[in-house]
Amino acid sequence: MSKSTIDETHDPARQSWVASANGHVDFPIQNLPLGVFTPPGSDDPRLGTAIGDQILDLRGLHQDKLIDGDAAALTARTLNALFARPSAERRALRRNLSALLSDSAVEARVSQHLYAMQTCILHLPAEIGDYADFYVGIHHATAVGKLFRPDNPLLPNYKHVPIGYHGRASSIRVSGEAVTRPNGQTKAPDADAPVFGPSQRLDYELELGVFIGGENALGRPVPIHEASERIAGFCLLNDWSSRDVQAWEYQPLGPFLAKNFHSTISPWVITAEALAPFRTAPLARPEGDPAPQPYLFDAEDQTEGAYRIRLGAEIRTQAMRDAALPPARLAASKAEAAMYWTVAQIIAHHAVGGCNLRPGDLLGTGTLSGAQPDEAGSLLELTHGGKQPLVLPSGETRRFLEDGDELSLFAHAEAAGYVSIGFGACTARILPAPEVP
Ligand code: MN
């Protein structure tokens, strides 16, 4: 959704009759994210939109003839069918919802379909058929590369190819579901032989996830000028990573078990429509960097292919919870200053050989660290490979995550003249590894 699609739904003056929405840090009426929830006393998941501290039931609205659109998509139990529809329909739905939630004349009818978010169960927003994770955070790639190759941190392909790998969809879980520490095979650099046991270097990665809309037939690439239309929306993605397993297994085929045990996403899809005002120019390529290949170059993408999104991560250990200490901020960064490749470029690249991207597929951006030490999106970077432990407000130290630690990611899109919108939390707690037989 280009900036030209900005309309009355983005009007900063627009308010909702849902009082909690006005001034809400994440879900004002300008956001209207899509998700899947089960209301209290029901076992029947349905689509919803978050408004303040409430969820509005889209299936109920459709049955009550308050919203138009494809009946199968609006009454489904996942967002896949809605993501399969043309983006114009999602834009029309947004205008419809925005009108309903701002017009007090329909409050009595619409409010029958509202539920307090706190009383609802939130689910994965889509059935994720395929998942790939990229590596577009250039400061992350540089910092991690430096740990291994101080003089030559970026590999020669980095500025030519949006680097990625195919991940695992079955272990993607929604915020709130605990993460079990993986067992695995690891080998310390000075050890003669590998050992098997609980990962000792469990880490998080601060990323954005991108849900795909529409479908390209197998063998038919996505032209770069059409790629932005294939973005249905965004979520937060924590790509939990076992650094010791990764170090031993990654050559020559890349990450495997170090990444496939669990990935956490936030439940709400912040739509491409909602994010239109926050589009901005991508990170300028330093002089001397290669120009993108023609299949990765589009004039509009070069003008507004990035998003102004402020990101952050927080930790709360068991001792911090026991002492009633609030979560401690680990780092903060900005997506638009971190991404060497745009989302349109990673979509065009993913499909350039003819790979079919399907509605509900998920792409990860890669860790979005800033250039400064306090902007790092992983413990690997924050602790310099585990060499410099962090000191937490509880007096505890951390090199990597310990059992009982709770990690949360946050994001807010911000731009002058617009109401900022948030992603909600992406949180999970670490449970001990299962015993090895
Ligand atoms: Mn990652």
PDB file of N, CA and C in Angstrom, residues 113-180:
ATOM      1  N   HIS A 113     -20.794  -6.753  19.433  1.00  0.00           N
ATOM      2  CA  HIS A 113     -19.764  -7.653  18.899  1.00  0.00           C
ATOM      3  C   HIS A 113     -18.390  -7.356  19.492  1.00  0.00           C
ATOM      4  N   LEU A 114     -18.356  -6.620  20.592  1.00  0.00           N
ATOM      5  CA  LEU A 114     -17.090  -6.290  21.262  1.00  0.00           C
ATOM      6  C   LEU A 114     -16.848  -7.225  22.440  1.00  0.00           C
ATOM      7  N   TYR A 115     -15.585  -7.592  22.624  1.00  0.00           N
ATOM      8  CA  TYR A 115     -15.193  -8.405  23.780  1.00  0.00           C
ATOM      9  C   TYR A 115     -13.954  -7.771  24.420  1.00  0.00           C
ATOM     10  N   ALA A 116     -13.870  -7.818  25.731  1.00  0.00           N
ATOM     11  CA  ALA A 116     -12.670  -7.331  26.399  1.00  0.00           C
ATOM     12  C   ALA A 116     -11.505  -8.239  26.012  1.00  0.00           C
ATOM     13  N   MET A 117     -10.438  -7.651  25.486  1.00  0.00           N
ATOM     14  CA  MET A 117      -9.317  -8.461  24.981  1.00  0.00           C
ATOM     15  C   MET A 117      -8.765  -9.394  26.049  1.00  0.00           C
ATOM     16  N   GLN A 118      -8.717  -8.890  27.271  1.00  0.00           N
ATOM     17  CA  GLN A 118      -8.168  -9.655  28.399  1.00  0.00           C
ATOM     18  C   GLN A 118      -8.907 -10.982  28.623  1.00  0.00           C
ATOM     19  N   THR A 119     -10.169 -11.052  28.230  1.00  0.00           N
ATOM     20  CA  THR A 119     -10.964 -12.262  28.481  1.00  0.00           C
ATOM     21  C   THR A 119     -10.901 -13.230  27.301  1.00  0.00           C
ATOM     22  N   CYS A 120     -10.223 -12.857  26.226  1.00  0.00           N
ATOM     23  CA  CYS A 120     -10.211 -13.667  24.998  1.00  0.00           C
ATOM     24  C   CYS A 120      -8.912 -14.449  24.873  1.00  0.00           C
ATOM     25  N   ILE A 121      -8.976 -15.525  24.108  1.00  0.00           N
ATOM     26  CA  ILE A 121      -7.757 -16.264  23.746  1.00  0.00           C
ATOM     27  C   ILE A 121      -7.358 -15.830  22.342  1.00  0.00           C
ATOM     28  N   LEU A 122      -6.090 -15.451  22.198  1.00  0.00           N
ATOM     29  CA  LEU A 122      -5.591 -15.054  20.877  1.00  0.00           C
ATOM     30  C   LEU A 122      -4.819 -16.220  20.256  1.00  0.00           C
ATOM     31  N   HIS A 123      -5.015 -16.395  18.961  1.00  0.00           N
ATOM     32  CA  HIS A 123      -4.416 -17.529  18.244  1.00  0.00           C
ATOM     33  C   HIS A 123      -3.433 -17.026  17.195  1.00  0.00           C
ATOM     34  N   LEU A 124      -2.744 -17.985  16.564  1.00  0.00           N
ATOM     35  CA  LEU A 124      -1.957 -17.618  15.382  1.00  0.00           C
ATOM     36  C   LEU A 124      -2.913 -17.002  14.370  1.00  0.00           C
ATOM     37  N   PRO A 125      -2.540 -15.892  13.742  1.00  0.00           N
ATOM     38  CA  PRO A 125      -3.486 -15.239  12.839  1.00  0.00           C
ATOM     39  C   PRO A 125      -3.737 -16.012  11.545  1.00  0.00           C
ATOM     40  N   ALA A 126      -2.779 -16.795  11.119  1.00  0.00           N
ATOM     41  CA  ALA A 126      -2.943 -17.527   9.858  1.00  0.00           C
ATOM     42  C   ALA A 126      -2.359 -18.919  10.004  1.00  0.00           C
ATOM     43  N   GLU A 127      -2.808 -19.805   9.150  1.00  0.00           N
ATOM     44  CA  GLU A 127      -2.136 -21.094   9.014  1.00  0.00           C
ATOM     45  C   GLU A 127      -0.932 -20.830   8.116  1.00  0.00           C
ATOM     46  N   ILE A 128       0.244 -20.936   8.700  1.00  0.00           N
ATOM     47  CA  ILE A 128       1.456 -20.530   7.981  1.00  0.00           C
ATOM     48  C   ILE A 128       1.975 -21.738   7.207  1.00  0.00           C
ATOM     49  N   GLY A 129       1.817 -21.683   5.884  1.00  0.00           N
ATOM     50  CA  GLY A 129       2.238 -22.814   5.058  1.00  0.00           C
ATOM     51  C   GLY A 129       3.747 -22.910   4.969  1.00  0.00           C
ATOM     52  N   ASP A 130       4.373 -21.784   4.719  1.00  0.00           N
ATOM     53  CA  ASP A 130       5.825 -21.750   4.584  1.00  0.00           C
ATOM     54  C   ASP A 130       6.369 -20.513   5.271  1.00  0.00           C
ATOM     55  N   TYR A 131       7.593 -20.656   5.737  1.00  0.00           N
ATOM     56  CA  TYR A 131       8.247 -19.575   6.467  1.00  0.00           C
ATOM     57  C   TYR A 131       9.703 -19.497   6.019  1.00  0.00           C
ATOM     58  N   ALA A 132      10.156 -18.303   5.694  1.00  0.00           N
ATOM     59  CA  ALA A 132      11.575 -18.080   5.380  1.00  0.00           C
ATOM     60  C   ALA A 132      12.052 -16.892   6.191  1.00  0.00           C
ATOM     61  N   ASP A 133      13.294 -16.935   6.601  1.00  0.00           N
ATOM     62  CA  ASP A 133      13.859 -15.833   7.373  1.00  0.00           C
ATOM     63  C   ASP A 133      15.018 -15.220   6.598  1.00  0.00           C
ATOM     64  N   PHE A 134      15.008 -13.890   6.517  1.00  0.00           N
ATOM     65  CA  PHE A 134      16.063 -13.173   5.796  1.00  0.00           C
ATOM     66  C   PHE A 134      17.097 -12.624   6.787  1.00  0.00           C
ATOM     67  N   TYR A 135      17.964 -11.773   6.290  1.00  0.00           N
ATOM     68  CA  TYR A 135      19.136 -11.308   7.049  1.00  0.00           C
ATOM     69  C   TYR A 135      19.414  -9.874   6.644  1.00  0.00           C
ATOM     70  N   VAL A 136      18.318  -9.071   6.524  1.00  0.00           N
ATOM     71  CA  VAL A 136      18.469  -7.736   5.926  1.00  0.00           C
ATOM     72  C   VAL A 136      18.994  -6.692   6.909  1.00  0.00           C
ATOM     73  N   GLY A 137      19.068  -7.024   8.190  1.00  0.00           N
ATOM     74  CA  GLY A 137      19.578  -6.071   9.174  1.00  0.00           C
ATOM     75  C   GLY A 137      21.091  -5.950   9.024  1.00  0.00           C
ATOM     76  N   ILE A 138      21.533  -4.881   8.365  1.00  0.00           N
ATOM     77  CA  ILE A 138      22.958  -4.808   8.003  1.00  0.00           C
ATOM     78  C   ILE A 138      23.847  -4.606   9.232  1.00  0.00           C
ATOM     79  N   HIS A 139      23.344  -3.915  10.263  1.00  0.00           N
ATOM     80  CA  HIS A 139      24.177  -3.719  11.458  1.00  0.00           C
ATOM     81  C   HIS A 139      24.314  -5.025  12.237  1.00  0.00           C
ATOM     82  N   HIS A 140      23.234  -5.843  12.213  1.00  0.00           N
ATOM     83  CA  HIS A 140      23.304  -7.171  12.829  1.00  0.00           C
ATOM     84  C   HIS A 140      24.289  -8.060  12.058  1.00  0.00           C
ATOM     85  N   ALA A 141      24.145  -8.067  10.738  1.00  0.00           N
ATOM     86  CA  ALA A 141      25.032  -8.911   9.920  1.00  0.00           C
ATOM     87  C   ALA A 141      26.489  -8.493  10.117  1.00  0.00           C
ATOM     88  N   THR A 142      26.718  -7.188  10.230  1.00  0.00           N
ATOM     89  CA  THR A 142      28.086  -6.691  10.418  1.00  0.00           C
ATOM     90  C   THR A 142      28.615  -7.060  11.801  1.00  0.00           C
ATOM     91  N   ALA A 143      27.778  -6.849  12.831  1.00  0.00           N
ATOM     92  CA  ALA A 143      28.232  -7.127  14.202  1.00  0.00           C
ATOM     93  C   ALA A 143      28.500  -8.620  14.407  1.00  0.00           C
ATOM     94  N   VAL A 144      27.601  -9.457  13.889  1.00  0.00           N
ATOM     95  CA  VAL A 144      27.793 -10.904  14.039  1.00  0.00           C
ATOM     96  C   VAL A 144      28.989 -11.357  13.205  1.00  0.00           C
ATOM     97  N   GLY A 145      29.111 -10.801  11.985  1.00  0.00           N
ATOM     98  CA  GLY A 145      30.252 -11.137  11.136  1.00  0.00           C
ATOM     99  C   GLY A 145      31.575 -10.796  11.791  1.00  0.00           C
ATOM    100  N   LYS A 146      31.583  -9.653  12.516  1.00  0.00           N
ATOM    101  CA  LYS A 146      32.816  -9.213  13.190  1.00  0.00           C
ATOM    102  C   LYS A 146      33.279 -10.190  14.254  1.00  0.00           C
ATOM    103  N   LEU A 147      32.307 -10.865  14.895  1.00  0.00           N
ATOM    104  CA  LEU A 147      32.679 -11.839  15.934  1.00  0.00           C
ATOM    105  C   LEU A 147      33.523 -12.962  15.329  1.00  0.00           C
ATOM    106  N   PHE A 148      33.250 -13.256  14.068  1.00  0.00           N
ATOM    107  CA  PHE A 148      33.956 -14.364  13.419  1.00  0.00           C
ATOM    108  C   PHE A 148      35.084 -13.877  12.505  1.00  0.00           C
ATOM    109  N   ARG A 149      34.863 -12.719  11.853  1.00  0.00           N
ATOM    110  CA  ARG A 149      35.837 -12.207  10.874  1.00  0.00           C
ATOM    111  C   ARG A 149      36.032 -10.719  11.112  1.00  0.00           C
ATOM    112  N   PRO A 150      36.825 -10.329  12.100  1.00  0.00           N
ATOM    113  CA  PRO A 150      36.941  -8.924  12.481  1.00  0.00           C
ATOM    114  C   PRO A 150      37.295  -7.995  11.309  1.00  0.00           C
ATOM    115  N   ASP A 151      38.082  -8.473  10.358  1.00  0.00           N
ATOM    116  CA  ASP A 151      38.528  -7.593   9.277  1.00  0.00           C
ATOM    117  C   ASP A 151      37.585  -7.587   8.084  1.00  0.00           C
ATOM    118  N   ASN A 152      36.692  -8.559   8.028  1.00  0.00           N
ATOM    119  CA  ASN A 152      35.885  -8.732   6.820  1.00  0.00           C
ATOM    120  C   ASN A 152      34.496  -9.242   7.205  1.00  0.00           C
ATOM    121  N   PRO A 153      33.733  -8.400   7.966  1.00  0.00           N
ATOM    122  CA  PRO A 153      32.512  -8.929   8.573  1.00  0.00           C
ATOM    123  C   PRO A 153      31.422  -9.345   7.588  1.00  0.00           C
ATOM    124  N   LEU A 154      31.234  -8.580   6.517  1.00  0.00           N
ATOM    125  CA  LEU A 154      30.164  -8.938   5.571  1.00  0.00           C
ATOM    126  C   LEU A 154      30.727  -9.822   4.466  1.00  0.00           C
ATOM    127  N   LEU A 155      30.065 -10.927   4.213  1.00  0.00           N
ATOM    128  CA  LEU A 155      30.509 -11.806   3.128  1.00  0.00           C
ATOM    129  C   LEU A 155      30.241 -11.115   1.785  1.00  0.00           C
ATOM    130  N   PRO A 156      30.979 -11.521   0.727  1.00  0.00           N
ATOM    131  CA  PRO A 156      30.923 -10.764  -0.542  1.00  0.00           C
ATOM    132  C   PRO A 156      29.543 -10.730  -1.194  1.00  0.00           C
ATOM    133  N   ASN A 157      28.667 -11.673  -0.835  1.00  0.00           N
ATOM    134  CA  ASN A 157      27.353 -11.682  -1.496  1.00  0.00           C
ATOM    135  C   ASN A 157      26.355 -10.723  -0.860  1.00  0.00           C
ATOM    136  N   TYR A 158      26.649 -10.229   0.363  1.00  0.00           N
ATOM    137  CA  TYR A 158      25.617  -9.568   1.164  1.00  0.00           C
ATOM    138  C   TYR A 158      24.939  -8.389   0.446  1.00  0.00           C
ATOM    139  N   LYS A 159      25.717  -7.565  -0.255  1.00  0.00           N
ATOM    140  CA  LYS A 159      25.161  -6.358  -0.868  1.00  0.00           C
ATOM    141  C   LYS A 159      24.616  -6.606  -2.275  1.00  0.00           C
ATOM    142  N   HIS A 160      24.676  -7.876  -2.699  1.00  0.00           N
ATOM    143  CA  HIS A 160      24.103  -8.243  -3.995  1.00  0.00           C
ATOM    144  C   HIS A 160      22.823  -9.058  -3.842  1.00  0.00           C
ATOM    145  N   VAL A 161      22.801  -9.933  -2.840  1.00  0.00           N
ATOM    146  CA  VAL A 161      21.724 -10.918  -2.684  1.00  0.00           C
ATOM    147  C   VAL A 161      21.047 -10.709  -1.334  1.00  0.00           C
ATOM    148  N   PRO A 162      19.722 -10.555  -1.272  1.00  0.00           N
ATOM    149  CA  PRO A 162      19.063 -10.591   0.036  1.00  0.00           C
ATOM    150  C   PRO A 162      19.164 -12.015   0.618  1.00  0.00           C
ATOM    151  N   ILE A 163      20.054 -12.193   1.594  1.00  0.00           N
ATOM    152  CA  ILE A 163      20.360 -13.520   2.126  1.00  0.00           C
ATOM    153  C   ILE A 163      19.184 -14.030   2.970  1.00  0.00           C
ATOM    154  N   GLY A 164      18.850 -15.297   2.809  1.00  0.00           N
ATOM    155  CA  GLY A 164      17.780 -15.893   3.612  1.00  0.00           C
ATOM    156  C   GLY A 164      17.935 -17.399   3.689  1.00  0.00           C
ATOM    157  N   TYR A 165      17.083 -18.021   4.484  1.00  0.00           N
ATOM    158  CA  TYR A 165      17.031 -19.486   4.543  1.00  0.00           C
ATOM    159  C   TYR A 165      15.590 -19.889   4.768  1.00  0.00           C
ATOM    160  N   HIS A 166      15.252 -21.110   4.377  1.00  0.00           N
ATOM    161  CA  HIS A 166      13.906 -21.607   4.627  1.00  0.00           C
ATOM    162  C   HIS A 166      13.822 -22.109   6.054  1.00  0.00           C
ATOM    163  N   GLY A 167      12.836 -21.606   6.790  1.00  0.00           N
ATOM    164  CA  GLY A 167      12.667 -21.990   8.192  1.00  0.00           C
ATOM    165  C   GLY A 167      11.559 -23.009   8.349  1.00  0.00           C
ATOM    166  N   ARG A 168      11.114 -23.156   9.579  1.00  0.00           N
ATOM    167  CA  ARG A 168      10.150 -24.186   9.942  1.00  0.00           C
ATOM    168  C   ARG A 168       8.835 -23.535  10.352  1.00  0.00           C
ATOM    169  N   ALA A 169       7.733 -23.880   9.666  1.00  0.00           N
ATOM    170  CA  ALA A 169       6.442 -23.248   9.969  1.00  0.00           C
ATOM    171  C   ALA A 169       5.741 -23.911  11.153  1.00  0.00           C
ATOM    172  N   SER A 170       5.927 -25.219  11.357  1.00  0.00           N
ATOM    173  CA  SER A 170       5.123 -25.946  12.356  1.00  0.00           C
ATOM    174  C   SER A 170       5.400 -25.486  13.773  1.00  0.00           C
ATOM    175  N   SER A 171       6.578 -24.922  14.025  1.00  0.00           N
ATOM    176  CA  SER A 171       6.939 -24.538  15.394  1.00  0.00           C
ATOM    177  C   SER A 171       6.785 -23.034  15.622  1.00  0.00           C
ATOM    178  N   ILE A 172       6.100 -22.349  14.737  1.00  0.00           N
ATOM    179  CA  ILE A 172       5.782 -20.924  14.976  1.00  0.00           C
ATOM    180  C   ILE A 172       4.568 -20.866  15.891  1.00  0.00           C
ATOM    181  N   ARG A 173       4.704 -20.181  17.002  1.00  0.00           N
ATOM    182  CA  ARG A 173       3.638 -20.112  18.011  1.00  0.00           C
ATOM    183  C   ARG A 173       3.337 -18.661  18.347  1.00  0.00           C
ATOM    184  N   VAL A 174       2.132 -18.473  18.879  1.00  0.00           N
ATOM    185  CA  VAL A 174       1.704 -17.111  19.181  1.00  0.00           C
ATOM    186  C   VAL A 174       2.277 -16.677  20.528  1.00  0.00           C
ATOM    187  N   SER A 175       2.403 -15.382  20.676  1.00  0.00           N
ATOM    188  CA  SER A 175       2.866 -14.766  21.926  1.00  0.00           C
ATOM    189  C   SER A 175       2.154 -15.387  23.126  1.00  0.00           C
ATOM    190  N   GLY A 176       2.908 -15.631  24.178  1.00  0.00           N
ATOM    191  CA  GLY A 176       2.332 -16.174  25.401  1.00  0.00           C
ATOM    192  C   GLY A 176       2.643 -17.642  25.601  1.00  0.00           C
ATOM    193  N   GLU A 177       2.877 -18.383  24.510  1.00  0.00           N
ATOM    194  CA  GLU A 177       3.191 -19.804  24.652  1.00  0.00           C
ATOM    195  C   GLU A 177       4.666 -19.968  25.043  1.00  0.00           C
ATOM    196  N   ALA A 178       4.893 -20.736  26.126  1.00  0.00           N
ATOM    197  CA  ALA A 178       6.256 -20.888  26.649  1.00  0.00           C
ATOM    198  C   ALA A 178       7.159 -21.596  25.647  1.00  0.00           C
ATOM    199  N   VAL A 179       8.445 -21.310  25.754  1.00  0.00           N
ATOM    200  CA  VAL A 179       9.460 -21.881  24.863  1.00  0.00           C
ATOM    201  C   VAL A 179      10.286 -22.879  25.660  1.00  0.00           C
ATOM    202  N   THR A 180      10.345 -24.111  25.209  1.00  0.00           N
ATOM    203  CA  THR A 180      11.153 -25.120  25.881  1.00  0.00           C
ATOM    204  C   THR A 180      12.582 -25.058  25.357  1.00  0.00           C
TER     205      THR A 180
END
